[in-house]
Coordinates of C-alpha atoms in Angstrom, one line a residue:
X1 CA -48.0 7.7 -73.7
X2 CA -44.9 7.0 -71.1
X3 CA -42.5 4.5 -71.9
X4 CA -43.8 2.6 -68.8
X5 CA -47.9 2.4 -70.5
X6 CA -47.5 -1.0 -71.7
X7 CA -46.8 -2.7 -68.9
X8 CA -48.4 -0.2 -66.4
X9 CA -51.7 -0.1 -67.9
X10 CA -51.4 -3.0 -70.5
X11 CA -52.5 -7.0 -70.1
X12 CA -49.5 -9.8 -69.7
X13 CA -50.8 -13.2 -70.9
X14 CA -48.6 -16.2 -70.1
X15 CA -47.4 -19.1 -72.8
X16 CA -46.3 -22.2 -71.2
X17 CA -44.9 -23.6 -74.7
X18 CA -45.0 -26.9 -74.1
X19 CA -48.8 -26.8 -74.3
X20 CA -49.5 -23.5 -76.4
X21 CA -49.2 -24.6 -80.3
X22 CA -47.4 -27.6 -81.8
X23 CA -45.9 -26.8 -85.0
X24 CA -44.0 -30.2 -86.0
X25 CA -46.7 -33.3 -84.8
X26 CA -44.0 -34.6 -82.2
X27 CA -46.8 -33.6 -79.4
X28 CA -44.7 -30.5 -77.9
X29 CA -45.7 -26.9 -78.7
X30 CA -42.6 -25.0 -79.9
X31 CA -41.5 -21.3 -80.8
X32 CA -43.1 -21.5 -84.6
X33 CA -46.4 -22.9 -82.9
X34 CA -46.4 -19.3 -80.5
X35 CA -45.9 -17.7 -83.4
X36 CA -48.7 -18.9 -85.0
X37 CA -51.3 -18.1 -82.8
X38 CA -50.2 -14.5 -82.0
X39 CA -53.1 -13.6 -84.0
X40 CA -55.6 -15.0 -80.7
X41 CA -53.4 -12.3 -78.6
X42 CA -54.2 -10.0 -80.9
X43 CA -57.7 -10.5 -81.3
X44 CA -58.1 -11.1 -76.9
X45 CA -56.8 -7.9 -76.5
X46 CA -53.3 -8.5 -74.9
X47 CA -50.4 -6.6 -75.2
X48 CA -47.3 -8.9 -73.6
X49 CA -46.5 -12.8 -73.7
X50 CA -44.4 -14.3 -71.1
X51 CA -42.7 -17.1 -72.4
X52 CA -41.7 -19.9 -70.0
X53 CA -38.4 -21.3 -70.5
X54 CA -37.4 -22.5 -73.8
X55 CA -33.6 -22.7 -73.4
X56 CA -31.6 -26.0 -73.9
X57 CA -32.6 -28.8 -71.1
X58 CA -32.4 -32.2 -70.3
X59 CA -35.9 -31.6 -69.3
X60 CA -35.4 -32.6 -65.9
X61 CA -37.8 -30.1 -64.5
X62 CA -39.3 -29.4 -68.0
X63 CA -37.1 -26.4 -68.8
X64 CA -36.3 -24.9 -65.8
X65 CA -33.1 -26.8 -65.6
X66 CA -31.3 -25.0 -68.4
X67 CA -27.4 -26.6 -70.1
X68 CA -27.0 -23.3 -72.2
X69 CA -28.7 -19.9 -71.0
X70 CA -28.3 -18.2 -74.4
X71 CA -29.8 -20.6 -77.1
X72 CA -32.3 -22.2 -77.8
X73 CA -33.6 -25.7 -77.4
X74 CA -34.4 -28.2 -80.4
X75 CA -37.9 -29.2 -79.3
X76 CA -38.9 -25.8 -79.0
X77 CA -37.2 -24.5 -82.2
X78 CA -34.1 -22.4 -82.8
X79 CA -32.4 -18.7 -82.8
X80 CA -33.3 -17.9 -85.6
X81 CA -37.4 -19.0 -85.3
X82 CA -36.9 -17.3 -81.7
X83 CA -35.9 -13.7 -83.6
X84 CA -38.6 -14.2 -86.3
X85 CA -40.8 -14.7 -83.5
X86 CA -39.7 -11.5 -81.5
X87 CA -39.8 -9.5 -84.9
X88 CA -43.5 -11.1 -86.0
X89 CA -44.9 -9.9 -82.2
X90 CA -44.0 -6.5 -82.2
X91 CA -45.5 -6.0 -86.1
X92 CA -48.4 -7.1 -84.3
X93 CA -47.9 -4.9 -81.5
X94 CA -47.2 -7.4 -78.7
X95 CA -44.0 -6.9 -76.3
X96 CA -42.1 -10.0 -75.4
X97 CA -40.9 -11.3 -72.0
X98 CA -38.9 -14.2 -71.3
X99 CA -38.4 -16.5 -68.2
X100 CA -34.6 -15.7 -66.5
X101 CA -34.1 -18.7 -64.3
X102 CA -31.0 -17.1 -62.4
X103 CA -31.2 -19.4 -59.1
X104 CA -30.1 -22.5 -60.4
X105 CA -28.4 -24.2 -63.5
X106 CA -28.8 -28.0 -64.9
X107 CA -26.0 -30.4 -63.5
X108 CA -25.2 -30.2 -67.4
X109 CA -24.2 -27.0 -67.8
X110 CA -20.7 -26.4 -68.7
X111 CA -19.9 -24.4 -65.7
X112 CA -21.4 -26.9 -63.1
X113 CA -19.4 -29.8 -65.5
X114 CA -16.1 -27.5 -64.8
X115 CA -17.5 -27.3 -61.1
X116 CA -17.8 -30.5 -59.9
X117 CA -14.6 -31.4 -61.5
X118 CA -12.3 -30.7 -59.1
X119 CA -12.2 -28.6 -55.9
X120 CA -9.3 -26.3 -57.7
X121 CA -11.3 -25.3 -60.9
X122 CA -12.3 -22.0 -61.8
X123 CA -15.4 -22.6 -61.5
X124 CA -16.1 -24.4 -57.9
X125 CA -17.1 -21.1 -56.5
X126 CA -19.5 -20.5 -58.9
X127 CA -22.0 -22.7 -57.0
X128 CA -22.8 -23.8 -53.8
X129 CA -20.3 -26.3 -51.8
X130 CA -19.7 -27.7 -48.1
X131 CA -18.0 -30.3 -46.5
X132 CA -20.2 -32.6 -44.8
X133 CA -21.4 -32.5 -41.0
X134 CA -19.5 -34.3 -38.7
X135 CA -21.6 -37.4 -39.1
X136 CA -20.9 -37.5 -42.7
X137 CA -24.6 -35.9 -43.8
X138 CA -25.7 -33.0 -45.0
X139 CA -24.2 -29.8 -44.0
X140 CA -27.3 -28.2 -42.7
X141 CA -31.0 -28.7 -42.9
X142 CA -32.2 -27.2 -45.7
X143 CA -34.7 -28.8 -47.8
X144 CA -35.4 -29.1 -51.5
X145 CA -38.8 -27.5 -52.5
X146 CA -39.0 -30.7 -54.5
X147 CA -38.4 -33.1 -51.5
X148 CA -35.4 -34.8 -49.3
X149 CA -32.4 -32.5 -48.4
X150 CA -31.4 -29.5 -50.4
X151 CA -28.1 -30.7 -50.5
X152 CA -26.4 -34.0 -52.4
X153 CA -22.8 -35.5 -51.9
X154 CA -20.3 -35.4 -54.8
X155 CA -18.4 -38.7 -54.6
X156 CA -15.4 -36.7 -57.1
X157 CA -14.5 -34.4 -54.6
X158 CA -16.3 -35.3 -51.4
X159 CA -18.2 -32.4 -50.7
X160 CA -22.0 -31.6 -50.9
X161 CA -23.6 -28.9 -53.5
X162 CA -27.0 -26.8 -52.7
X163 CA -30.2 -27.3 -55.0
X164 CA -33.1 -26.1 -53.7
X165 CA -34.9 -27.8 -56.2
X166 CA -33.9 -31.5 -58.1
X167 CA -30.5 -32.3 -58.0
X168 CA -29.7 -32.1 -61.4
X169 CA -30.5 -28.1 -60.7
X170 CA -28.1 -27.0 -58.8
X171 CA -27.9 -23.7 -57.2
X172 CA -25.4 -20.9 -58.2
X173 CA -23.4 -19.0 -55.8
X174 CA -24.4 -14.9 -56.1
X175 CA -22.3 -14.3 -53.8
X176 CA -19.7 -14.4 -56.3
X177 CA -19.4 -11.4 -58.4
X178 CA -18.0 -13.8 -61.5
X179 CA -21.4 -15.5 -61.8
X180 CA -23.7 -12.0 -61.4
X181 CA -21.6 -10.6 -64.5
X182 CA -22.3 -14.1 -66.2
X183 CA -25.7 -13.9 -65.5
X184 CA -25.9 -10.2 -66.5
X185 CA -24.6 -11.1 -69.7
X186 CA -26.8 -13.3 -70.3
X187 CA -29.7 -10.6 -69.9
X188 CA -28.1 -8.6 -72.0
X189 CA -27.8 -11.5 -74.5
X190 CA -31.5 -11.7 -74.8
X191 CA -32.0 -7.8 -74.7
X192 CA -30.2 -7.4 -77.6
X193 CA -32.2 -9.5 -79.8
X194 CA -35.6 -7.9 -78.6
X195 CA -37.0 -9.0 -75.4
X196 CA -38.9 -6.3 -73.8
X197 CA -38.1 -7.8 -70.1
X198 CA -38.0 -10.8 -68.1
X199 CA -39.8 -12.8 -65.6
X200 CA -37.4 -13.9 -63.0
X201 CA -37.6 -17.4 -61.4
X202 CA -37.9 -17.6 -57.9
X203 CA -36.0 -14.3 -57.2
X204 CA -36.2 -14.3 -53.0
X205 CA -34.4 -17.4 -53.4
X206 CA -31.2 -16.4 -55.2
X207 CA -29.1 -16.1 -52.0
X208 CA -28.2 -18.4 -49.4
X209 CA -27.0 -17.4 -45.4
X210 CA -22.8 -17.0 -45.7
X211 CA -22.7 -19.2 -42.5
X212 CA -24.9 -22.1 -43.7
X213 CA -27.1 -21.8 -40.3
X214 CA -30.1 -24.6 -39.9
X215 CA -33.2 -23.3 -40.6
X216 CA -35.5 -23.0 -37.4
X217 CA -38.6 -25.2 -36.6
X218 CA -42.0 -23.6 -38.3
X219 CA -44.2 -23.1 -34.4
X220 CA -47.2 -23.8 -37.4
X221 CA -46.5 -26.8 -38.0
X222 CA -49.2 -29.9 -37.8
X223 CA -47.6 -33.3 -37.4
X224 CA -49.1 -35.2 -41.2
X225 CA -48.1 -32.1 -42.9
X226 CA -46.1 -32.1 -45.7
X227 CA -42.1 -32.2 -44.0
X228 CA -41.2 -29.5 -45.9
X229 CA -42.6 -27.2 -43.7
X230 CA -41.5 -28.4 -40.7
X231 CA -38.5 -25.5 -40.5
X232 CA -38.7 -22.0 -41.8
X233 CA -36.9 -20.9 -44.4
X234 CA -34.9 -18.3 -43.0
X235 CA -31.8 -18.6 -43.7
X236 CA -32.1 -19.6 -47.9
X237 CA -34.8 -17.0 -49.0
X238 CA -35.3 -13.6 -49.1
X239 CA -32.2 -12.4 -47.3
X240 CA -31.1 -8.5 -47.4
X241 CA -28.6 -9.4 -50.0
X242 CA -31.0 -10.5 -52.6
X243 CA -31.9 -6.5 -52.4
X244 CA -28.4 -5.4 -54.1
X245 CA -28.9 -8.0 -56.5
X246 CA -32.0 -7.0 -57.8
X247 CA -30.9 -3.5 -58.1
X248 CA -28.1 -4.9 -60.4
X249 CA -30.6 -6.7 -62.8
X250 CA -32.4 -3.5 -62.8
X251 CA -30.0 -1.3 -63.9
X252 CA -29.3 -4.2 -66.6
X253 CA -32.3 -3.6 -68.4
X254 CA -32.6 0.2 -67.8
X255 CA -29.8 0.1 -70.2
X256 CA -31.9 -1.3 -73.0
X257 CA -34.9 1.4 -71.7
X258 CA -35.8 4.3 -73.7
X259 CA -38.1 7.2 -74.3
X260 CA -40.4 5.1 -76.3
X261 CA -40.5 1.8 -74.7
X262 CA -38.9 0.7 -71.3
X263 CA -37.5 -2.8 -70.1
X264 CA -39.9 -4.7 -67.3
X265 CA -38.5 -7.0 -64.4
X266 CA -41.6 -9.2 -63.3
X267 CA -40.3 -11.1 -59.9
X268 CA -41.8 -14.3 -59.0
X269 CA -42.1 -13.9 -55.1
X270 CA -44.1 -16.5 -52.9
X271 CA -43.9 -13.8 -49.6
X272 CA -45.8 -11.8 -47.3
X273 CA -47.4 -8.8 -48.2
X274 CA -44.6 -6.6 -46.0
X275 CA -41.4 -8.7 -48.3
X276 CA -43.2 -8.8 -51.1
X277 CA -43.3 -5.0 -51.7
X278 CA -39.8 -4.3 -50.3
X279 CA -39.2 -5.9 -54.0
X280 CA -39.9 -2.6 -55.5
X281 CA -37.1 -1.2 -54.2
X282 CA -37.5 2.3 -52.7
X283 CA -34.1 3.7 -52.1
X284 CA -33.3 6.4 -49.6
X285 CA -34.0 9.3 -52.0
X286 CA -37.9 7.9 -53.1
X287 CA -36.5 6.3 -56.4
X288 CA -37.8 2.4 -57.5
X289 CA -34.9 0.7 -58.5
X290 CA -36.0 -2.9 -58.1
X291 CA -38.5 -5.0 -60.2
X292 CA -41.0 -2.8 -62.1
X293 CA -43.8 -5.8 -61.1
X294 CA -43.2 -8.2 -57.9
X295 CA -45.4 -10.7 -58.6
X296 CA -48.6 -10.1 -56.6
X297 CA -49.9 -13.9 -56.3
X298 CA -53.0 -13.4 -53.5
X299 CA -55.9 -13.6 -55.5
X300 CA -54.6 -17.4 -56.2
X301 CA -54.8 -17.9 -52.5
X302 CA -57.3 -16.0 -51.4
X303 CA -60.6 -17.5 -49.9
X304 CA -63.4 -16.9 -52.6
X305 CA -65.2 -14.4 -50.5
X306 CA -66.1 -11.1 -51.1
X307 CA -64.9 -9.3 -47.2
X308 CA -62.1 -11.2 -47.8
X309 CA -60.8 -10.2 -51.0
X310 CA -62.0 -6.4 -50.2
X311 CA -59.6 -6.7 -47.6
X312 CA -57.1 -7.6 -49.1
X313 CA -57.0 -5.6 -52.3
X314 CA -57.3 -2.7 -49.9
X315 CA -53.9 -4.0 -48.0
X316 CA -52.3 -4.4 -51.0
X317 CA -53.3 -0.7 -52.0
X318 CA -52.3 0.4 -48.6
X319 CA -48.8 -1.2 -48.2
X320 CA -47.7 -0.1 -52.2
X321 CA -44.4 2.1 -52.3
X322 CA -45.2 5.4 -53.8
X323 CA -45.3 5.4 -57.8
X324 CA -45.3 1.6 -57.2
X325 CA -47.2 -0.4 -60.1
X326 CA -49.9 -3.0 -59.1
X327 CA -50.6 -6.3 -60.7
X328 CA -52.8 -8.7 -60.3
X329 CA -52.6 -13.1 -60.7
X330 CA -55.3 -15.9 -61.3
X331 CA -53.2 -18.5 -62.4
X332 CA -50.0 -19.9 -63.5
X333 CA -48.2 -22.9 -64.6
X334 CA -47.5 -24.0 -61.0
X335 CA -51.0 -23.7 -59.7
X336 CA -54.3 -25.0 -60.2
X337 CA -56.3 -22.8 -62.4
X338 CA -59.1 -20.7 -61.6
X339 CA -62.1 -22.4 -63.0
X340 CA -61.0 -25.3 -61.1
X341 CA -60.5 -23.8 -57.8
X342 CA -63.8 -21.0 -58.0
X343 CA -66.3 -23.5 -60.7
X344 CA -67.3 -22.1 -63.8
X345 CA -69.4 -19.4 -63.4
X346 CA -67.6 -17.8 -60.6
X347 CA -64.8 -18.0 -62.9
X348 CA -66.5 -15.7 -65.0
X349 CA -66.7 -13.3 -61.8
X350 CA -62.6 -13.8 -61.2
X351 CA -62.6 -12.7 -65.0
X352 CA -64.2 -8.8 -64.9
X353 CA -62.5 -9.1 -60.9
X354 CA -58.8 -9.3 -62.4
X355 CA -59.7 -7.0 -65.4
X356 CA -61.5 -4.0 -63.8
X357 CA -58.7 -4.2 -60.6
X358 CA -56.4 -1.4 -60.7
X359 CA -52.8 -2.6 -62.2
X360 CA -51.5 -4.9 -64.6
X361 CA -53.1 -8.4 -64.8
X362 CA -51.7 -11.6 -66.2
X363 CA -53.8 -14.3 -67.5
X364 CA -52.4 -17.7 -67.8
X365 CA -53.2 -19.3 -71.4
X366 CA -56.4 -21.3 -71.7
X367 CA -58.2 -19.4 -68.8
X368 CA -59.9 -16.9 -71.0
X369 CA -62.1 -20.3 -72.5
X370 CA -62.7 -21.6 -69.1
X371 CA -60.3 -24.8 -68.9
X372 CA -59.9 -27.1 -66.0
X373 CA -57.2 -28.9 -64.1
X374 CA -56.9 -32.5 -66.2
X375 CA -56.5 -35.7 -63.9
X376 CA -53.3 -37.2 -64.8
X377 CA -53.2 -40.6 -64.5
X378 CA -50.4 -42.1 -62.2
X379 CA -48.5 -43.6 -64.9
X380 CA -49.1 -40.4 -67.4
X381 CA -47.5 -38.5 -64.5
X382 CA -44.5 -36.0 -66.0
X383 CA -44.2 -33.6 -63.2
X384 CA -40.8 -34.2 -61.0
X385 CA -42.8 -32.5 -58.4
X386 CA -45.2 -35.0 -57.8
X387 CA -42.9 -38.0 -58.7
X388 CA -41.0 -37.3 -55.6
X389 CA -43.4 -36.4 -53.2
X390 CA -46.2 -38.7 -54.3
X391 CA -49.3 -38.8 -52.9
X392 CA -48.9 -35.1 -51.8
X393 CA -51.6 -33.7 -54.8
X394 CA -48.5 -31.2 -56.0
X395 CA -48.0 -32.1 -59.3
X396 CA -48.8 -29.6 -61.9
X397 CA -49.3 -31.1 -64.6
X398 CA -53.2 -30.7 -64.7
X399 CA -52.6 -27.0 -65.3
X400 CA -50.7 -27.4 -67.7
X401 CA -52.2 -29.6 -70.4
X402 CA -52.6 -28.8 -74.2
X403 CA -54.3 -25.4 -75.4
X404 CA -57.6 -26.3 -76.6
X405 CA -58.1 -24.4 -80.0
X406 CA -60.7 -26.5 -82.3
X407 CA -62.8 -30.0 -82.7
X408 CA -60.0 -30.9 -84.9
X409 CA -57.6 -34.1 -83.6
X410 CA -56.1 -33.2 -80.2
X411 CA -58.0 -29.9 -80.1
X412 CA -55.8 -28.7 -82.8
X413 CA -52.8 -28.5 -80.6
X414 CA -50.5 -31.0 -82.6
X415 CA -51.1 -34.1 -85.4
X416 CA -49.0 -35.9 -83.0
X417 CA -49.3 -37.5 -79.9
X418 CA -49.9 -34.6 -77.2
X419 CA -47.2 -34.9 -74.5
X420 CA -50.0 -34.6 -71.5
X421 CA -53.5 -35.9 -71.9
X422 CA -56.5 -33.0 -73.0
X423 CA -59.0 -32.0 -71.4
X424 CA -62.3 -34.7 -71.5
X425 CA -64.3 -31.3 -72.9
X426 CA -62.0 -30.2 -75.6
X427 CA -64.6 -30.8 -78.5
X428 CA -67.0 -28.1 -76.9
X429 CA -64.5 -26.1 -74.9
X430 CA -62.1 -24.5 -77.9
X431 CA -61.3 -20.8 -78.7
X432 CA -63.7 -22.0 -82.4
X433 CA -66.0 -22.5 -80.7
X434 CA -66.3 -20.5 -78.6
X435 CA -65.4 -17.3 -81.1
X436 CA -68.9 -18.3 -82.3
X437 CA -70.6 -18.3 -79.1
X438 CA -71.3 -14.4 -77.6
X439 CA -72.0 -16.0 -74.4
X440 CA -68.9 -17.7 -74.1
X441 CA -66.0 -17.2 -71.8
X442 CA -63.9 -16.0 -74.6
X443 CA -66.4 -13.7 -75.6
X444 CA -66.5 -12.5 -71.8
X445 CA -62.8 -12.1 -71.6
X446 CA -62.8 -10.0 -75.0
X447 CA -65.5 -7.5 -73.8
X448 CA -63.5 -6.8 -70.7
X449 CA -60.1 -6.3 -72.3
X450 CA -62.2 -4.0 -75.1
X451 CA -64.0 -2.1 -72.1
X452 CA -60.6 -2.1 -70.0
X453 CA -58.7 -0.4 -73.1
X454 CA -61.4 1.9 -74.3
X455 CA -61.8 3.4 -70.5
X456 CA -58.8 5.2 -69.2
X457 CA -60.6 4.4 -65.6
X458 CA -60.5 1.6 -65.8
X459 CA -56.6 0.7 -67.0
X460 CA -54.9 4.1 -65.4
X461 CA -57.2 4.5 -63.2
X462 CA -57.3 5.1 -59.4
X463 CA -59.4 2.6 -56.6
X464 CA -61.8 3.6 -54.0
X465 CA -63.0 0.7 -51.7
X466 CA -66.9 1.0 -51.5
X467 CA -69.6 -0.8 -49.0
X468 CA -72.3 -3.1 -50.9
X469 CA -73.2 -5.9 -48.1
X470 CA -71.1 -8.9 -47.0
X471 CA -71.3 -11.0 -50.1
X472 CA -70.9 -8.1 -52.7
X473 CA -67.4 -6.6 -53.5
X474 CA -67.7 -3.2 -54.5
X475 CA -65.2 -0.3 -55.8
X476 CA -65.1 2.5 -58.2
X477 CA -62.8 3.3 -60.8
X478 CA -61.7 7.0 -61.7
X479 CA -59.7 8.6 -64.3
X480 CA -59.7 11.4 -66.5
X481 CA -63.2 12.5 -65.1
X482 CA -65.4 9.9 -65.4
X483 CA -66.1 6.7 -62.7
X484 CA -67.0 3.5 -63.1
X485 CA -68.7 1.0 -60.4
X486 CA -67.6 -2.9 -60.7
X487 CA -69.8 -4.8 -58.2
X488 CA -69.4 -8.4 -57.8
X489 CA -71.7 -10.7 -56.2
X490 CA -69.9 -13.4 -54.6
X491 CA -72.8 -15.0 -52.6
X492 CA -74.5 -17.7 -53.7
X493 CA -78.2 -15.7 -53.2
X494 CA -79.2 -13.1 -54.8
X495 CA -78.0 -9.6 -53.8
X496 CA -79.7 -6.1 -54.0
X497 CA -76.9 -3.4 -54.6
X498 CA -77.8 -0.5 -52.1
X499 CA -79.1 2.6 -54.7
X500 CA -76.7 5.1 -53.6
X501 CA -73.7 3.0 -55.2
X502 CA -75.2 3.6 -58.6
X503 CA -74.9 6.8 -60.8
X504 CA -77.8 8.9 -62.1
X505 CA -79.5 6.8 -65.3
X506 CA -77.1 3.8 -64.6
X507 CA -75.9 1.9 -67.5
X508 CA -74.5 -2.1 -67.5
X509 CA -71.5 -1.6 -69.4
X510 CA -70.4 -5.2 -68.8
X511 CA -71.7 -8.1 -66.8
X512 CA -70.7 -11.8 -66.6
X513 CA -74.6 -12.4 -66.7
X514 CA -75.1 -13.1 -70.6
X515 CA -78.5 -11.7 -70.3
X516 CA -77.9 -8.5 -68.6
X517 CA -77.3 -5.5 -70.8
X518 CA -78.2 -2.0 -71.0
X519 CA -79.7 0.5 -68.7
X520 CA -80.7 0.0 -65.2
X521 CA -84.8 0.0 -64.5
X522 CA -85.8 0.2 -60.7
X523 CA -83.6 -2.0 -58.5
X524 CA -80.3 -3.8 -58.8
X525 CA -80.1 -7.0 -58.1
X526 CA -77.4 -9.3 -58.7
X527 CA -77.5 -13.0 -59.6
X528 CA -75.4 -15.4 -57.2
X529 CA -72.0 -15.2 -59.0
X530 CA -72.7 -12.0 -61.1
X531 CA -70.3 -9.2 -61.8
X532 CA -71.2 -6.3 -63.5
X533 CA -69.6 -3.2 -64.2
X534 CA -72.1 -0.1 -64.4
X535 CA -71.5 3.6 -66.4
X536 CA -73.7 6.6 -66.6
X537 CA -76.3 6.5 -70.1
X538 CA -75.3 9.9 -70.4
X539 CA -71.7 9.6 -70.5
X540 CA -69.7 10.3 -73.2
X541 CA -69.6 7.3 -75.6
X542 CA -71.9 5.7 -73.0
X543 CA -68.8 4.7 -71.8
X544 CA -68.8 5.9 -67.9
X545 CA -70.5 8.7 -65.8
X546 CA -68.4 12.1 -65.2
X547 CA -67.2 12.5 -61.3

């Protein structure tokens, strides 16, 4: 075992704890409720949580506008319930990442308070301020990924500030070399009591152009589109200098790294294939010295079609640095969520897809039973993003509603009022029940993670692209001797799998089809929306076939 395995070869699962585990009945899940329910981690399979953010807020964007980087905030619990949750984890054997939001701050933050206070304090170049254009507006045309101008006026001292979110999160300035060893403090703040790494918010975004330029006009734009894609972002995302930066953070938490365990960086980066592995970070001499895991978000895109995901798991293995780790998303807190997007069973499929892909997944909480995006009523709406670009269908906060975890009250999630509506199916769709049911998605998801773990193929494994007909994905898996053949049917007929794919005496070591098991006889064919991954009966622990 390297001090890289567990997040090379091991299974990230995302809290958003808002919605995980209420402890207290006031409707929001907190740091004691996490630490709760670490015993469902256990028993899935995983071996990280990602945290979303849990620091002081006033909540305007639901924690990701943070007053006080290094504490923690009252609804969610305190310092002290954070370290018995850090120590309770790794008993258990989980590692423990937490969200780093180093674009922005809340308006309420003492330094932006000491910003904005006068254009002689300490502190104005810690964020981002301009004098207005000659007409009195904005200084450029930047726009907020929330909506309007990325940019609002400060009547105190008559300049503008960036935020290229709400206003009440307003950008720092990395350019200043003050704010990067405040920032770096702050990871170090958080290493020291534990964390095994971070997931960094909006990383390509950190750095703004030094002359302010307007962004140019997108030539891809429809007219009825939403206006924020009228320009490019050119000149306030991924710029060079974010590069440097990221080097920085790295070397940050190699200093917490060690023979037995080393610190992760997981960036979240919206980019093309080409910028999104540049993240990595090979230097001059062949060394990675940026994020360990640049977040590799195409499956949440991708058209639910089997050429076209072979094609683009193929690029993605193609483009990779050398010794560069892959990973793999379904779902987060800021999209809609996979059994929503694909339907149920072929949710199932995206299930052995992400878990027999080579390189670390991430599963978002709740997708291992199958939940669904929740309609929010208009006047339920919480999401900032929706309430200021209504009508657009942005808000997130269907993804985000309560864990469903019993037939108790409120699915068991909380006594009190939940802060977002559950799910209609809550009383059938629950990890109890479901723990009952060996047809269930849970038990689906379990079987994989055992299979993934007990097969070195399969989670160190390397990936060869194989041909099994248009609506069929097919690749093998190999390590330490012994291959493994994941096909998944992604048409909605039924599809024969050409017999030279299989292995002598082949064996169904897992398939979404509940009724499937066992050893091959004659002909494979698939069911529309069936995955199945296939061994050798002769194989060592019936496990997989040697190469």
């Amino acid at each position: 075992m390297s001090a890289d395995d567990w997040w090379k070869h091991g299974i990230v699962y995302q809290v958003y704890p808002r919605s995980f585990q209420d402890s207290n009945g006031d409707g929001i899940g907190d740091l004691d409720g996490i630490r709760a329910r670490l015993n469902h981690l256990v028993s899935l399979g995983v071996d990280a949580v990602w945290i979303s953010p849990v620091y002081p807020s006033p909540m305007a964007d639901f924690g990701y506008d943070i007053s006080d980087f290094c504490d923690i905030d009252p609804r969610f619990g305190t310092l002290e319930g954070f370290d018995a949750l850090v120590q309770e984890a790794h008993a258990k054997g989980l590692k423990l990442i937490l969200d780093f939001v180093p674009n922005h701050t809340s308006e309420r933050h003492p330094w932006f308070v000491h910003s904005r206070s006068a254009r002689s304090d300490a502190k104005r170049d810690w964020y981002i301020w301009r004098d207005p254009a000659p007409d009195g507006g904005p200084p450029n045309n930047w726009l907020s990924n929330f909506g309007g101008p990325a940019w609002s006026f400060d009547e105190v001292t008559g300049q503008y500030y960036a935020h290229s979110f709400l206003k009440e999160q307003p950008d720092l300035n990395w350019r200043n070399p003050e704010v990067r060893a405040a920032m770096y403090e702050v990871m170090r703040f958080w290493l020291r009591r534990g964390v095994d790494g971070f997931r960094i918010d909006v990383l390509s975004q950190i750095v703004k152009d030094a002359q302010f330029r307007d962004n140019p006009l997108n030539p891809d734009y429809v007219e009825g589109q939403d206006t924020f894609l009228r320009w490019t972002m050119l000149h306030n995302t991924d710029l060079p200098e974010v590069q440097p930066i990221v080097a920085e953070m790295r070397r940050v938490v190699d200093e917490f790294s060690d023979a037995h365990s080393s610190r992760v960086l997981i960036g979240e980066l919206y980019l093309p294939l080409p910028r999104l592995v540049a993240y990595y970070g090979l230097n001059a001499q062949g060394v990675l010295e940026g994020v360990q895991l640049p977040f590799n978000f195409q499956l949440i895109g991708a058209d639910w079609q089997a050429a076209h995901i072979d094609r683009l798991v193929r690029d993605y293995e193609a483009a990779l640095p050398a010794g560069a780790a892959p990973n793999w998303v379904l779902g987060n807190h800021d999209r809609a969520r996979i059994a929503s997007r694909v339907g149920p069973r072929m949710a199932r499929l995206a299930a052995m897809l992400l878990l027999t892909l080579r390189g670390t997944p991430t599963l978002y909480y709740g997708d291992e039973i199958g939940m669904t995006d929740v309609p929010i009523p208009a006047d339920e709406v919480q999401d900032p993003f929706e309430k200021n670009r209504p009508g657009m269908g942005l808000g997130r906060d269907p993804e985000r509603t309560p864990m469903q975890w019993s037939a108790d009250a409120n699915a068991g999630f909380t006594t009190g009022r939940p802060w977002l509506r559950l799910a209609s199916d809550w009383r059938t769709c629950n990890v109890e029940a479901q723990s009952r049911d060996p047809d269930s998605m849970l038990a689906l998801y379990r079987r994989l993670i055992a299979l993934r773990r007990a097969c070195p193929a399969l989670h160190r494994g390397s990936y060869e692209a194989l041909e099994a007909g248009n609506d069929v994905l097919a690749y093998a898996r190999i390590g330490e001797g012994r291959r493994l053949v994941v096909l998944l049917n992604f048409g909605a007929a039924a599809a024969p799998v050409p017999q030279a794919l299989l292995p002598r005496r082949p064996l169904v070591l897992a398939s979404t089809d509940p009724a499937r098991a066992g050893p091959v006889d004659g002909a494979l064919v698939l069911s529309p929306g069936e995955g199945v991954v296939i061994g050798n009966e002769g194989a060592e622990e019936n496990q997989d076939p040697p190469v």
